[in-house]
CSV table of C-alpha atoms (C1' of nucleotides) in Angstrom, one decimal:
chain,number,residue,atom,x,y,z
A,108,UNK,CA,4.7,0.9,25.9
A,109,UNK,CA,6.3,-2.3,26.9
A,110,UNK,CA,7.9,-5.3,24.9
A,111,UNK,CA,4.1,-6.8,24.1
A,112,UNK,CA,3.1,-3.1,22.3
A,113,UNK,CA,6.2,-2.8,20.7
A,114,UNK,CA,5.6,-6.4,19.4
A,115,UNK,CA,2.5,-5.2,18.3
A,116,UNK,CA,3.6,-2.3,16.5
A,117,UNK,CA,6.4,-4.1,14.5
A,118,UNK,CA,3.5,-6.7,13.6
A,119,UNK,CA,0.9,-4.1,12.5
A,120,UNK,CA,3.6,-2.3,11.1
A,121,UNK,CA,4.6,-5.1,8.2
A,122,UNK,CA,0.9,-6.3,7.9
A,123,UNK,CA,-2.3,-4.8,9.1
A,124,UNK,CA,-4.7,-7.4,7.7
A,125,UNK,CA,-4.1,-10.1,9.9
A,126,UNK,CA,-7.0,-10.8,12.2
A,127,UNK,CA,-6.3,-9.8,16.1
A,128,UNK,CA,-6.6,-13.2,17.1
A,129,UNK,CA,-3.5,-14.4,15.1
A,130,UNK,CA,-1.6,-11.6,16.7
A,131,UNK,CA,-2.9,-12.5,20.0
A,132,UNK,CA,-1.5,-16.0,19.5
A,133,UNK,CA,1.7,-14.9,18.3
A,134,UNK,CA,2.3,-12.6,21.6
A,135,UNK,CA,0.6,-15.6,24.1
A,136,UNK,CA,-2.2,-13.3,24.5
A,137,UNK,CA,-6.2,-13.4,23.9
A,138,UNK,CA,-7.8,-11.6,21.5
A,139,UNK,CA,-9.8,-9.3,23.6
A,140,UNK,CA,-6.6,-8.5,25.0
A,141,UNK,CA,-4.7,-7.7,22.3
A,142,UNK,CA,-7.3,-5.9,20.9
A,143,UNK,CA,-7.6,-3.6,23.6
A,144,UNK,CA,-3.9,-2.5,23.3
A,145,UNK,CA,-4.1,-1.8,19.7
A,146,UNK,CA,-6.9,0.6,20.6
A,147,UNK,CA,-5.3,1.9,23.1
A,148,UNK,CA,-2.2,2.3,20.6
A,149,UNK,CA,-4.3,4.2,18.4
A,150,UNK,CA,-5.5,6.6,20.8
A,151,UNK,CA,-2.4,7.3,22.1
A,152,UNK,CA,-1.0,8.3,18.6
A,153,UNK,CA,1.4,5.8,18.3
A,154,UNK,CA,-0.6,4.3,15.1
A,155,UNK,CA,-1.5,7.2,13.0
A,156,UNK,CA,-3.8,5.5,11.0
A,157,UNK,CA,-3.9,2.3,8.1
A,158,UNK,CA,-2.5,2.3,4.7
A,159,UNK,CA,-2.5,0.2,1.4
A,160,UNK,CA,1.1,0.1,0.1
A,161,UNK,CA,0.9,1.0,-3.1
A,162,UNK,CA,3.5,-0.4,-5.8
A,163,UNK,CA,5.7,2.3,-7.3
A,164,UNK,CA,6.2,-0.1,-10.4
A,165,UNK,CA,2.9,-0.5,-11.3
A,166,UNK,CA,1.8,3.3,-10.9
A,167,UNK,CA,4.3,3.8,-13.7
A,168,UNK,CA,6.5,6.0,-10.9
A,169,UNK,CA,9.8,5.0,-12.3
A,170,UNK,CA,12.0,7.9,-11.3
A,171,UNK,CA,12.8,8.6,-8.0
A,172,UNK,CA,15.1,12.1,-7.4
A,173,UNK,CA,16.1,14.0,-4.4
A,174,UNK,CA,16.8,17.7,-4.7
A,175,UNK,CA,18.5,20.0,-3.1
A,176,UNK,CA,17.5,23.6,-3.3
A,177,UNK,CA,19.4,26.9,-1.8
A,178,UNK,CA,17.6,30.2,-1.6
A,179,UNK,CA,19.3,33.5,-1.8
A,180,UNK,CA,16.9,35.1,0.7
A,181,UNK,CA,15.8,33.5,4.1
A,182,UNK,CA,13.0,36.0,4.3
A,183,UNK,CA,9.7,34.6,5.8
A,184,UNK,CA,7.6,35.4,2.7
A,185,UNK,CA,10.2,34.1,0.3
A,186,UNK,CA,10.1,30.7,2.4
A,187,UNK,CA,6.5,30.9,2.8
A,188,UNK,CA,5.8,31.4,-0.8
A,189,UNK,CA,8.4,28.2,-1.6
A,190,UNK,CA,6.7,25.9,1.4
A,191,UNK,CA,3.2,26.9,-0.5
A,192,UNK,CA,4.5,25.6,-4.0
A,193,UNK,CA,5.6,22.4,-2.6
A,194,UNK,CA,2.4,21.4,-0.4
A,195,UNK,CA,0.6,21.7,-3.8
A,196,UNK,CA,2.7,19.9,-5.9
A,197,UNK,CA,1.7,16.1,-5.6
A,198,UNK,CA,4.7,14.9,-7.2
A,199,UNK,CA,6.6,16.7,-4.1
A,200,UNK,CA,6.7,13.6,-1.6
A,201,UNK,CA,8.9,15.3,0.8
A,202,UNK,CA,10.2,18.3,1.9
A,203,UNK,CA,12.8,19.2,4.8
A,204,UNK,CA,14.5,21.6,6.0
A,205,UNK,CA,18.2,20.4,6.1
A,206,UNK,CA,21.5,21.4,7.4
A,207,UNK,CA,24.5,22.1,5.1
A,208,UNK,CA,24.7,23.8,2.2
A,209,UNK,CA,21.1,23.6,0.8
A,210,UNK,CA,18.2,25.0,2.5
A,211,UNK,CA,15.7,22.2,1.3
A,212,UNK,CA,15.5,18.8,0.7
A,213,UNK,CA,13.3,17.4,-1.5
A,214,UNK,CA,11.8,13.9,-2.7
A,215,UNK,CA,10.3,13.8,-6.2
A,216,UNK,CA,8.7,10.9,-8.1
A,217,UNK,CA,7.9,11.2,-11.6
A,218,UNK,CA,6.6,8.8,-14.7
A,219,UNK,CA,9.7,9.4,-16.9
A,220,UNK,CA,12.1,12.4,-17.5
A,221,UNK,CA,9.0,14.1,-20.0
A,222,UNK,CA,7.6,14.5,-16.4
A,223,UNK,CA,10.2,15.4,-14.1
A,224,UNK,CA,10.9,18.3,-17.0
A,225,UNK,CA,7.1,19.3,-16.3
A,226,UNK,CA,7.5,18.8,-12.4
A,227,UNK,CA,10.6,20.9,-12.5
A,228,UNK,CA,9.6,24.0,-14.8
A,229,UNK,CA,6.2,24.3,-13.0
A,230,UNK,CA,7.4,23.6,-9.5
A,231,UNK,CA,10.6,24.2,-9.0
A,232,UNK,CA,12.2,26.4,-11.5
A,233,UNK,CA,9.0,28.6,-11.3
A,234,UNK,CA,10.3,29.8,-7.7
A,235,UNK,CA,12.0,33.1,-7.0
A,236,UNK,CA,15.3,33.6,-5.1
A,237,UNK,CA,16.5,29.8,-6.0
A,238,UNK,CA,20.2,30.2,-6.0
A,239,UNK,CA,21.0,27.0,-6.7
A,240,UNK,CA,19.0,23.5,-7.3
A,241,UNK,CA,21.1,20.1,-7.0
A,242,UNK,CA,19.6,17.3,-8.6
A,243,UNK,CA,20.3,13.5,-7.6
A,244,UNK,CA,18.6,10.7,-9.1
A,245,UNK,CA,18.0,7.2,-7.5
A,246,UNK,CA,19.3,4.4,-10.0
A,247,UNK,CA,18.9,1.6,-8.4
A,248,UNK,CA,17.2,0.8,-4.6
A,249,UNK,CA,19.3,-1.6,-2.5
A,250,UNK,CA,16.9,-1.1,0.3
A,251,UNK,CA,13.8,0.2,0.6
A,252,UNK,CA,11.9,0.0,4.1
A,253,UNK,CA,8.7,2.1,4.4
A,254,UNK,CA,8.2,2.2,8.1
A,255,UNK,CA,10.3,2.6,11.3
A,256,UNK,CA,12.3,0.0,13.4
A,257,UNK,CA,10.5,-0.4,16.6
A,258,UNK,CA,12.6,-1.0,19.9
B,267,UNK,CA,-7.3,0.7,-14.3
B,268,UNK,CA,-9.6,3.1,-15.2
B,269,UNK,CA,-10.8,6.2,-13.1
B,270,UNK,CA,-12.5,4.3,-10.6
B,271,UNK,CA,-9.5,2.3,-9.7
B,272,UNK,CA,-7.5,5.0,-9.3
B,273,UNK,CA,-9.9,6.4,-7.3
B,274,UNK,CA,-10.4,3.6,-4.7
B,275,UNK,CA,-6.3,3.2,-4.6
B,276,UNK,CA,-6.3,6.8,-3.5
B,277,UNK,CA,-8.4,6.1,-0.7
B,278,UNK,CA,-6.8,2.7,0.4
B,279,UNK,CA,-3.7,4.6,0.5
B,280,UNK,CA,-4.8,7.2,2.5
B,281,UNK,CA,-7.0,4.9,5.0
B,282,UNK,CA,-7.8,1.5,4.5
B,283,UNK,CA,-10.0,0.7,7.4
B,284,UNK,CA,-13.0,2.1,6.0
B,285,UNK,CA,-15.5,-0.2,5.2
B,286,UNK,CA,-15.8,-1.1,1.3
B,287,UNK,CA,-19.5,-0.1,1.5
B,288,UNK,CA,-18.6,3.3,2.5
B,289,UNK,CA,-15.8,3.7,-0.8
B,290,UNK,CA,-18.4,2.0,-2.8
B,291,UNK,CA,-21.0,4.7,-1.9
B,292,UNK,CA,-18.2,7.3,-2.8
B,293,UNK,CA,-17.7,6.2,-5.9
B,294,UNK,CA,-21.3,5.4,-6.7
B,295,UNK,CA,-21.0,1.6,-6.5
B,296,UNK,CA,-22.2,-1.6,-5.2
B,297,UNK,CA,-20.7,-3.0,-2.0
B,298,UNK,CA,-19.4,-6.0,-3.8
B,299,UNK,CA,-18.5,-4.5,-7.2
B,300,UNK,CA,-16.1,-2.4,-4.7
B,301,UNK,CA,-14.5,-5.1,-3.6
B,302,UNK,CA,-14.3,-7.3,-6.4
B,303,UNK,CA,-12.3,-4.6,-7.8
B,304,UNK,CA,-10.2,-4.0,-4.4
B,305,UNK,CA,-9.1,-7.9,-4.8
B,306,UNK,CA,-8.4,-7.7,-8.5
B,307,UNK,CA,-5.9,-4.6,-7.5
B,308,UNK,CA,-4.4,-7.0,-4.6
B,309,UNK,CA,-4.0,-9.8,-7.1
B,310,UNK,CA,-2.3,-7.7,-9.8
B,311,UNK,CA,0.3,-6.0,-7.2
B,312,UNK,CA,-0.7,-2.7,-7.4
B,313,UNK,CA,-1.6,-2.9,-3.8
B,314,UNK,CA,1.3,-4.4,-1.9
B,315,UNK,CA,0.0,-4.8,1.5
B,316,UNK,CA,-1.5,-2.9,4.1
B,317,UNK,CA,0.4,-1.6,7.2
B,318,UNK,CA,-0.2,0.6,10.1
B,319,UNK,CA,1.5,4.0,9.9
B,320,UNK,CA,3.2,5.1,13.0
B,321,UNK,CA,4.4,8.1,14.5
B,322,UNK,CA,8.1,8.8,13.9
B,323,UNK,CA,7.5,11.0,17.7
B,324,UNK,CA,6.1,8.6,19.1
B,325,UNK,CA,8.8,6.0,18.4
B,326,UNK,CA,11.5,8.6,19.8
B,327,UNK,CA,13.3,8.8,16.6
B,328,UNK,CA,13.7,12.5,16.5
B,329,UNK,CA,16.4,12.2,14.0
B,330,UNK,CA,16.3,12.1,10.2
B,331,UNK,CA,19.3,11.8,8.5
B,332,UNK,CA,20.3,11.9,4.8
B,333,UNK,CA,24.0,10.1,4.3
B,334,UNK,CA,25.8,10.1,0.8
B,335,UNK,CA,28.2,7.8,0.6
B,336,UNK,CA,31.3,7.6,-2.2
B,337,UNK,CA,33.1,4.3,-2.4
B,338,UNK,CA,37.0,4.1,-3.8
B,339,UNK,CA,36.0,1.0,-5.5
B,340,UNK,CA,33.4,-0.3,-7.7
B,341,UNK,CA,34.5,-4.0,-7.3
B,342,UNK,CA,31.7,-6.1,-7.1
B,343,UNK,CA,33.1,-7.9,-3.8
B,344,UNK,CA,32.8,-4.0,-2.3
B,345,UNK,CA,29.6,-3.2,-3.4
B,346,UNK,CA,28.2,-6.3,-2.1
B,347,UNK,CA,29.7,-6.3,1.3
B,348,UNK,CA,28.7,-2.5,1.6
B,349,UNK,CA,25.1,-3.8,0.3
B,350,UNK,CA,24.7,-6.6,3.0
B,351,UNK,CA,25.9,-4.0,6.0
B,352,UNK,CA,23.1,-1.7,4.6
B,353,UNK,CA,20.6,-4.5,4.8
B,354,UNK,CA,21.4,-5.7,8.4
B,355,UNK,CA,21.3,-2.3,9.9
B,356,UNK,CA,17.6,-1.6,10.9
B,357,UNK,CA,17.8,2.2,11.0
B,358,UNK,CA,19.1,2.4,7.8
B,359,UNK,CA,15.4,2.8,5.8
B,360,UNK,CA,16.3,3.4,2.4
B,361,UNK,CA,19.9,3.1,0.4
B,362,UNK,CA,19.7,3.8,-3.1
B,363,UNK,CA,22.5,3.7,-5.9
B,364,UNK,CA,22.6,7.5,-7.2
B,365,UNK,CA,24.0,9.5,-9.9
B,366,UNK,CA,26.2,12.5,-9.2
B,367,UNK,CA,29.0,12.7,-6.8
B,368,UNK,CA,28.2,10.0,-4.4
B,369,UNK,CA,27.8,6.7,-4.8
B,370,UNK,CA,24.8,5.9,-2.5
B,371,UNK,CA,22.2,7.8,-0.8
B,372,UNK,CA,20.8,6.5,2.5
B,373,UNK,CA,17.7,7.5,4.5
B,374,UNK,CA,18.5,6.9,8.2
B,375,UNK,CA,16.7,7.4,11.9
B,376,UNK,CA,18.3,7.4,15.3
B,377,UNK,CA,16.6,8.2,18.6
B,378,UNK,CA,19.2,11.1,19.2
B,379,UNK,CA,22.9,12.4,18.6
B,380,UNK,CA,24.2,9.3,20.8
B,381,UNK,CA,22.2,6.7,18.9
B,382,UNK,CA,23.4,8.3,15.4
B,383,UNK,CA,26.9,8.2,16.9
B,384,UNK,CA,26.4,4.4,17.7
B,385,UNK,CA,24.7,3.8,13.9
B,386,UNK,CA,27.8,5.8,12.3
B,387,UNK,CA,30.4,3.8,14.0
B,388,UNK,CA,28.7,0.6,13.6
B,389,UNK,CA,27.4,0.4,10.4
B,390,UNK,CA,28.7,3.5,8.4
B,391,UNK,CA,32.1,4.2,9.1
B,392,UNK,CA,33.2,0.3,9.5
B,393,UNK,CA,32.4,0.3,5.8
B,394,UNK,CA,35.9,-0.4,3.8
B,395,UNK,CA,36.8,1.6,1.1
B,396,UNK,CA,34.6,4.9,1.8
B,397,UNK,CA,36.3,7.6,0.0
B,398,UNK,CA,33.7,10.5,1.5
B,399,UNK,CA,30.9,10.8,3.6
B,400,UNK,CA,28.3,13.4,3.4
B,401,UNK,CA,25.7,14.1,6.0
B,402,UNK,CA,22.6,15.8,6.0
B,403,UNK,CA,20.3,16.5,9.2
B,404,UNK,CA,16.6,17.0,8.5
B,405,UNK,CA,16.0,19.9,10.7
B,406,UNK,CA,12.1,20.3,10.1
B,407,UNK,CA,9.5,18.4,7.7
B,408,UNK,CA,7.7,21.3,5.6
B,409,UNK,CA,6.1,18.2,3.7
B,410,UNK,CA,5.9,14.3,4.9
B,411,UNK,CA,3.5,12.3,2.4
B,412,UNK,CA,3.7,8.3,2.8
B,413,UNK,CA,2.9,7.0,-0.4
B,414,UNK,CA,2.4,8.0,-3.9
B,415,UNK,CA,0.1,10.2,-6.4
B,416,UNK,CA,-2.4,8.3,-7.9
B,417,UNK,CA,-3.0,9.4,-11.5
C,238,DC,C1',-19.1,-5.8,-15.0
C,239,DG,C1',-23.3,-4.7,-12.6
C,240,DT,C1',-26.4,-5.8,-8.4
C,241,DG,C1',-28.6,-7.9,-4.2
C,242,DA,C1',-29.0,-11.0,-0.6
C,243,DA,C1',-26.9,-14.5,2.3
C,244,DA,C1',-23.5,-16.8,5.2
C,245,DG,C1',-19.2,-16.8,7.8
C,246,DC,C1',-15.8,-14.1,10.1
C,247,DG,C1',-13.5,-11.1,13.2
C,248,DA,C1',-13.8,-6.7,15.8
C,249,DA,C1',-16.0,-4.6,19.6
C,250,DG,C1',-18.1,-4.4,24.2
C,251,DC,C1',-19.3,-6.5,28.5
C,252,DG,C1',-19.0,-9.1,32.7
C,253,DC,C1',-15.4,-11.4,35.6
C,254,DT,C1',-11.3,-12.6,37.6
D,89,DA,C1',-4.2,-6.0,32.6
D,90,DG,C1',-6.3,-10.2,31.4
D,91,DC,C1',-10.1,-13.8,29.7
D,92,DG,C1',-14.1,-16.0,27.4
D,93,DC,C1',-18.6,-14.8,25.4
D,94,DT,C1',-22.0,-12.6,22.8
D,95,DT,C1',-23.6,-9.3,19.6
D,96,DC,C1',-22.9,-6.8,15.9
D,97,DG,C1',-21.0,-5.2,11.4
D,98,DC,C1',-18.5,-5.9,7.6
D,99,DT,C1',-16.5,-8.9,4.5
D,100,DT,C1',-16.8,-12.4,1.6
D,101,DT,C1',-19.5,-15.3,-1.7
D,102,DC,C1',-22.9,-16.7,-4.2
D,103,DA,C1',-27.0,-16.3,-8.2
D,104,DC,C1',-28.3,-13.1,-11.3
D,105,DG,C1',-29.1,-9.1,-14.9
DNA sequence: CGTGAAAGCGAAGCGCT
DNA sequence: AGCGCTTCGCTTTCACG
């Protein structure tokens, strides 16, 4: 992982549809050398795969919500039931075990308030041993970067 | 945007590197028909672009942190200064204006605690009019889905 | 909107430096 | 590791139902 590799990763993270020959030219490399590096990065697991970035707007998912959940019990069975329910819910994009007051922090999307209410009822409120649930709505995105800084 | 389009979006979101002919076969379509649909989805903006998904682990970004920030003032100049600083910081992946106690919710990554401390000093603590800053560390990912549910 | 075929381009593999 | 060449597959475009 030298400087050239990080530049390749940055470039592919931003736009993976460019021809390898173009990248190679940007970095002063031949197409085949660049191609070989990319394949090595894929095999190493640094590149996990390739995806189309979709527009949340166009998909009609106007709500983005952060939900902090506190459970009464930390028992294995309770946690397992919770995590299974989370995994089964497609509208819960992320779930992290977190430090602080709450136990879990969730990232949830919904089409609108009715939709969020449905998710709330079916996926969240139905869970046992929930002591507290703190909801934060994202009102306006200031910055939204899919991907990571590569240094 | 019919059922076939949503299936195409789902597939491309999961893996954009598969040949169009394969997708077409999955959906009972010819390659060119499928290709034409994809191009239309790109032009419509439903597909914003194509990216390599990188491994946070392999990049050495072991810390994921949610930071809630409350500002004393809601003045334009204060908010603008804050937002500019946020945009300039590559380690702040996301920033949302949010409901509730805090004003902003940030999503931050760091290599380790030293790195986070640096970010904290240089990007966060340096901001004026910050009344409160509440930090939550993601300890363990339960679910982590890049992308959105397509229905 | 669907199919099928034809052409052009980029990715992938190879021998060599 | 890097380079240039060749091969092969896929994307892209066409004419047509």
